[in-house]
mmCIF file of C-alpha atoms in Angstrom:
data_model
loop_
_atom_site.group_PDB
_atom_site.id
_atom_site.type_symbol
_atom_site.label_atom_id
_atom_site.label_comp_id
_atom_site.label_asym_id
_atom_site.label_seq_id
_atom_site.Cartn_x
_atom_site.Cartn_y
_atom_site.Cartn_z
ATOM 1 C CA MET P 842 0.399 -0.448 -0.285
ATOM 2 C CA SER P 843 0.935 3.136 -0.989
ATOM 3 C CA ASN P 844 1.117 6.402 1.193
ATOM 4 C CA GLY P 845 0.098 9.903 0.564
ATOM 5 C CA VAL P 846 2.411 12.680 -0.161
ATOM 6 C CA TYR P 847 1.181 14.129 3.489
ATOM 7 C CA LYS P 848 3.085 10.753 4.810
ATOM 8 C CA HIS P 849 5.779 11.253 3.267
ATOM 9 C CA ILE P 850 6.765 15.049 4.467
ATOM 10 C CA ALA P 851 5.439 13.822 8.476
ATOM 11 C CA LYS P 852 9.178 10.974 7.681
ATOM 12 C CA ALA P 853 11.106 14.206 5.611
ATOM 13 C CA TRP P 854 11.084 16.018 9.636
ATOM 14 C CA LYS P 855 10.651 12.957 11.659
ATOM 15 C CA LYS P 856 14.169 12.782 11.551
ATOM 16 C CA PRO P 857 16.026 15.623 9.757
ATOM 17 C CA SER P 858 19.205 15.328 8.328
ATOM 18 C CA SER P 859 21.447 17.685 9.862
ATOM 19 C CA GLY P 860 21.936 19.299 6.107
ATOM 20 C CA PHE P 861 18.075 19.547 5.924
ATOM 21 C CA LEU P 862 18.617 21.460 8.607
ATOM 22 C CA ARG P 863 21.242 23.166 9.400
ATOM 23 C CA GLU P 864 20.543 26.510 6.903
ATOM 24 C CA ARG P 865 17.420 26.349 7.566
ATOM 25 C CA LEU P 866 18.543 27.544 11.240
ATOM 26 C CA ILE P 867 21.354 30.486 10.557
ATOM 27 C CA ALA P 868 19.016 31.472 8.599
ATOM 28 C CA TRP P 869 15.861 31.855 10.697
ATOM 29 C CA ARG P 870 18.326 32.709 13.766
ATOM 30 C CA ALA P 871 19.446 35.575 11.520
ATOM 31 C CA GLY P 872 16.264 36.857 10.262
ATOM 32 C CA ASP P 873 13.210 38.220 13.295
ATOM 33 C CA SER P 874 11.637 36.628 16.042
ATOM 34 C CA VAL P 875 8.057 37.225 14.290
ATOM 35 C CA VAL P 876 7.704 35.964 10.739
ATOM 36 C CA LYS P 877 5.245 35.902 8.627
ATOM 37 C CA LEU P 878 5.449 32.764 6.523
ATOM 38 C CA ASP P 879 3.240 32.848 2.744
ATOM 39 C CA LYS P 880 2.347 29.171 3.343
ATOM 40 C CA PRO P 881 3.246 26.742 6.007
ATOM 41 C CA THR P 882 7.367 25.044 6.591
ATOM 42 C CA ARG P 883 5.143 21.687 7.211
ATOM 43 C CA LEU P 884 1.996 21.584 5.245
ATOM 44 C CA ASP P 885 1.442 17.636 6.802
ATOM 45 C CA ARG P 886 0.387 19.540 10.613
ATOM 46 C CA ALA P 887 -0.734 22.691 9.161
ATOM 47 C CA ARG P 888 -2.813 21.027 7.357
ATOM 48 C CA ALA P 889 -3.726 18.651 9.926
ATOM 49 C CA LEU P 890 -4.053 21.211 12.033
ATOM 50 C CA GLY P 891 -6.457 22.994 10.104
ATOM 51 C CA TYR P 892 -4.341 25.556 7.602
ATOM 52 C CA LYS P 893 -6.100 25.638 4.200
ATOM 53 C CA ALA P 894 -4.811 27.623 1.594
ATOM 54 C CA LYS P 895 -7.000 30.759 1.524
ATOM 55 C CA THR P 896 -7.982 34.456 1.683
ATOM 56 C CA GLY P 897 -8.126 35.307 5.064
ATOM 57 C CA ILE P 898 -5.750 32.268 6.905
ATOM 58 C CA VAL P 899 -1.803 33.136 7.813
ATOM 59 C CA VAL P 900 1.648 31.089 8.913
ATOM 60 C CA ALA P 901 3.786 33.319 10.618
ATOM 61 C CA ARG P 902 7.418 31.076 12.260
ATOM 62 C CA VAL P 903 8.252 33.177 16.174
ATOM 63 C CA ARG P 904 11.489 32.193 17.578
ATOM 64 C CA VAL P 905 11.375 32.841 21.198
ATOM 65 C CA LEU P 906 14.578 32.272 23.198
ATOM 66 C CA ARG P 907 15.462 28.957 25.390
ATOM 67 C CA GLY P 908 15.979 28.044 29.280
ATOM 68 C CA GLY P 909 13.994 28.707 31.429
ATOM 69 C CA ARG P 910 12.618 32.597 31.128
ATOM 70 C CA LYS P 911 15.252 34.640 32.987
ATOM 71 C CA ARG P 912 14.365 38.515 34.761
ATOM 72 C CA PRO P 913 17.015 40.492 35.244
ATOM 73 C CA ARG P 914 19.543 40.856 37.663
ATOM 74 C CA HIS P 915 18.639 44.131 40.403
ATOM 75 C CA GLU P 916 21.644 46.695 39.519
ATOM 76 C CA HIS P 917 21.664 49.044 43.466
ATOM 77 C CA GLY P 918 21.301 47.571 46.268
ATOM 78 C CA ARG P 919 20.189 44.727 48.569
ATOM 79 C CA LYS P 920 17.264 43.576 47.740
ATOM 80 C CA THR P 921 15.996 39.770 48.650
ATOM 81 C CA ARG P 922 13.064 39.422 46.699
ATOM 82 C CA LYS P 923 15.323 39.652 43.883
ATOM 83 C CA GLN P 924 17.236 37.553 44.392
ATOM 84 C CA HIS P 925 15.459 35.340 41.615
ATOM 85 C CA VAL P 926 17.508 35.182 37.911
ATOM 86 C CA ARG P 927 15.176 32.553 36.671
ATOM 87 C CA LYS P 928 11.228 33.052 36.296
ATOM 88 C CA ILE P 929 8.883 30.632 36.179
ATOM 89 C CA LEU P 930 5.581 30.483 34.430
ATOM 90 C CA LYS P 931 2.852 28.098 34.163
ATOM 91 C CA MET P 932 3.234 27.780 30.279
ATOM 92 C CA ASN P 933 4.642 25.939 27.485
ATOM 93 C CA TYR P 934 7.306 27.765 25.122
ATOM 94 C CA ARG P 935 4.349 27.008 22.488
ATOM 95 C CA TRP P 936 1.791 28.938 24.266
ATOM 96 C CA VAL P 937 4.156 32.037 24.306
ATOM 97 C CA ALA P 938 4.718 31.215 20.803
ATOM 98 C CA GLU P 939 0.594 31.643 20.033
ATOM 99 C CA MET P 940 0.853 35.016 22.236
ATOM 100 C CA ARG P 941 4.026 36.214 20.441
ATOM 101 C CA ALA P 942 1.929 36.423 16.631
ATOM 102 C CA ALA P 943 -1.119 36.968 18.566
ATOM 103 C CA LYS P 944 0.428 40.464 19.843
ATOM 104 C CA HIS P 945 2.590 41.457 16.061
ATOM 105 C CA PHE P 946 -1.731 40.129 14.385
ATOM 106 C CA LYS P 947 -3.761 42.950 16.021
ATOM 107 C CA ASN P 948 -5.941 41.847 13.314
ATOM 108 C CA LEU P 949 -5.825 38.162 13.324
ATOM 109 C CA GLU P 950 -6.747 35.322 16.183
ATOM 110 C CA VAL P 951 -4.881 32.061 16.517
ATOM 111 C CA LEU P 952 -6.355 28.785 15.120
ATOM 112 C CA ASN P 953 -3.080 26.871 15.815
ATOM 113 C CA SER P 954 1.232 25.669 16.172
ATOM 114 C CA TYR P 955 3.037 23.199 16.386
ATOM 115 C CA ASN P 956 7.093 22.496 16.252
ATOM 116 C CA LEU P 957 9.415 23.155 14.312
ATOM 117 C CA ALA P 958 13.072 23.385 15.973
ATOM 118 C CA LYS P 959 15.304 23.224 18.108
ATOM 119 C CA ASP P 960 19.241 24.954 18.544
ATOM 120 C CA GLY P 961 21.063 26.006 21.317
ATOM 121 C CA LYS P 962 19.809 28.638 22.285
ATOM 122 C CA TYR P 963 16.117 28.677 20.456
ATOM 123 C CA TYR P 964 12.933 27.284 20.147
ATOM 124 C CA PHE P 965 11.213 27.950 16.657
ATOM 125 C CA PHE P 966 7.589 27.693 15.835
ATOM 126 C CA ASP P 967 5.165 28.247 12.645
ATOM 127 C CA VAL P 968 1.292 30.112 14.262
ATOM 128 C CA ILE P 969 -1.542 29.508 12.046
ATOM 129 C CA LEU P 970 -3.264 32.983 11.714
ATOM 130 C CA VAL P 971 -7.076 33.239 10.659
ATOM 131 C CA ASP P 972 -8.103 36.757 10.078
ATOM 132 C CA PRO P 973 -12.175 37.083 11.900
ATOM 133 C CA THR P 974 -13.722 39.770 9.690
ATOM 134 C CA ARG P 975 -12.883 38.056 6.529
ATOM 135 C CA PRO P 976 -16.286 37.358 4.215
ATOM 136 C CA GLU P 977 -13.849 33.872 3.107
ATOM 137 C CA ILE P 978 -13.243 33.067 6.477
ATOM 138 C CA LEU P 979 -17.118 33.959 7.787
ATOM 139 C CA SER P 980 -18.383 31.970 5.085
ATOM 140 C CA ASP P 981 -16.618 28.166 5.575
ATOM 141 C CA LYS P 982 -18.947 26.751 8.264
ATOM 142 C CA ASN P 983 -15.191 25.185 9.386
ATOM 143 C CA TYR P 984 -13.803 29.084 10.630
ATOM 144 C CA SER P 985 -16.890 30.644 11.700
ATOM 145 C CA TRP P 986 -16.601 30.094 15.425
ATOM 146 C CA ILE P 987 -13.309 32.382 15.483
ATOM 147 C CA ALA P 988 -15.379 35.711 14.275
ATOM 148 C CA GLU P 989 -17.807 35.219 18.025
ATOM 149 C CA LYS P 990 -17.573 36.994 19.839
ATOM 150 C CA THR P 991 -16.300 34.309 23.060
ATOM 151 C CA ASN P 992 -12.675 33.714 20.584
ATOM 152 C CA ARG P 993 -11.622 36.638 20.757
ATOM 153 C CA ASN P 994 -8.335 37.230 21.845
ATOM 154 C CA ARG P 995 -7.456 33.187 22.441
ATOM 155 C CA ALA P 996 -3.874 32.533 22.591
ATOM 156 C CA TYR P 997 -4.261 35.290 25.983
ATOM 157 C CA ARG P 998 -7.309 33.780 27.290
ATOM 158 C CA GLY P 999 -5.755 30.405 27.767
ATOM 159 C CA LEU P 1000 -8.037 29.355 24.621
ATOM 160 C CA THR P 1001 -5.462 27.470 22.578
ATOM 161 C CA GLY P 1002 -4.835 23.901 21.894
ATOM 162 C CA ALA P 1003 -0.903 24.586 23.665
ATOM 163 C CA ALA P 1004 -2.575 27.135 26.324
ATOM 164 C CA LYS P 1005 -5.181 24.218 27.094
ATOM 165 C CA LYS P 1006 -2.705 20.800 27.798
ATOM 166 C CA SER P 1007 -0.413 23.339 29.542
ATOM 167 C CA ARG P 1008 -3.178 24.269 32.574
ATOM 168 C CA GLY P 1009 -3.723 21.067 33.152
ATOM 169 C CA LEU P 1010 -7.094 20.819 30.625
ATOM 170 C CA ARG P 1011 -7.062 17.008 28.656
ATOM 171 C CA SER P 1012 -8.419 15.467 31.293
ATOM 172 C CA LYS P 1013 -11.979 16.086 32.091
ATOM 173 C CA SER P 1014 -11.484 13.146 35.508
ATOM 174 C CA PRO P 1015 -13.731 14.138 37.838
ATOM 175 C CA THR P 1016 -11.128 14.565 39.705
ATOM 176 C CA ASN P 1017 -8.881 16.205 37.894
ATOM 177 C CA LYS P 1018 -7.902 19.527 40.050
ATOM 178 C CA ASN P 1019 -7.472 22.564 37.481
ATOM 179 C CA ARG P 1020 -11.674 21.861 35.610
ATOM 180 C CA PRO P 1021 -12.497 24.742 35.541
ATOM 181 C CA SER P 1022 -9.822 26.271 35.732
ATOM 182 C CA GLN P 1023 -6.454 26.498 38.599
ATOM 183 C CA ARG P 1024 -7.396 29.281 40.578
ATOM 184 C CA SER P 1025 -11.047 27.457 41.276
ATOM 185 C CA GLY P 1026 -9.141 24.085 42.447
ATOM 186 C CA ASP P 1027 -7.030 25.780 44.629
ATOM 187 C CA ARG P 1028 -4.155 26.063 42.502
ATOM 188 C CA GLN P 1029 -3.518 22.156 43.324
ATOM 189 C CA GLY P 1030 -3.372 20.865 40.085
ATOM 190 C CA LYS P 1031 -0.575 22.226 38.732
#
């Protein structure tokens, strides 16, 4: 039985050769932290997560610094509360990338995102964004839900797939202390 083209793309990205990624990573490092793309870098993942090549759908590559989210150290005085170098956020890097893409493209809503690559310094993600005001989006039953008021600023409110995973909302068990939110469970779930 022969495989389709998306299976071959997925297989190529599962174990990429060093030469395959090296030139790309060098170029991505030299570029801006948020870059609008003509087409997705991984077509198989993008299509699985809701991407279609139509007007109103945008793909952006986002670069996020690795190694914990560091807080700059204070300059003067003995301030004990500022001794922490690391700032621990309860967010995964993909959620941070989605929020940065939403901040860069203020008129778009985040649909989904996926992991691209990482090197010693950065993580790279592709973020799929949708323009909720376009008539092509409003008339498509698969995308029209994103134009509703309840779906505004999805990335900031923790409603995307990466955010829900980070918040511990994958499990629907009645004993899950993250439901309906971490605050309602006295922050015991995470």
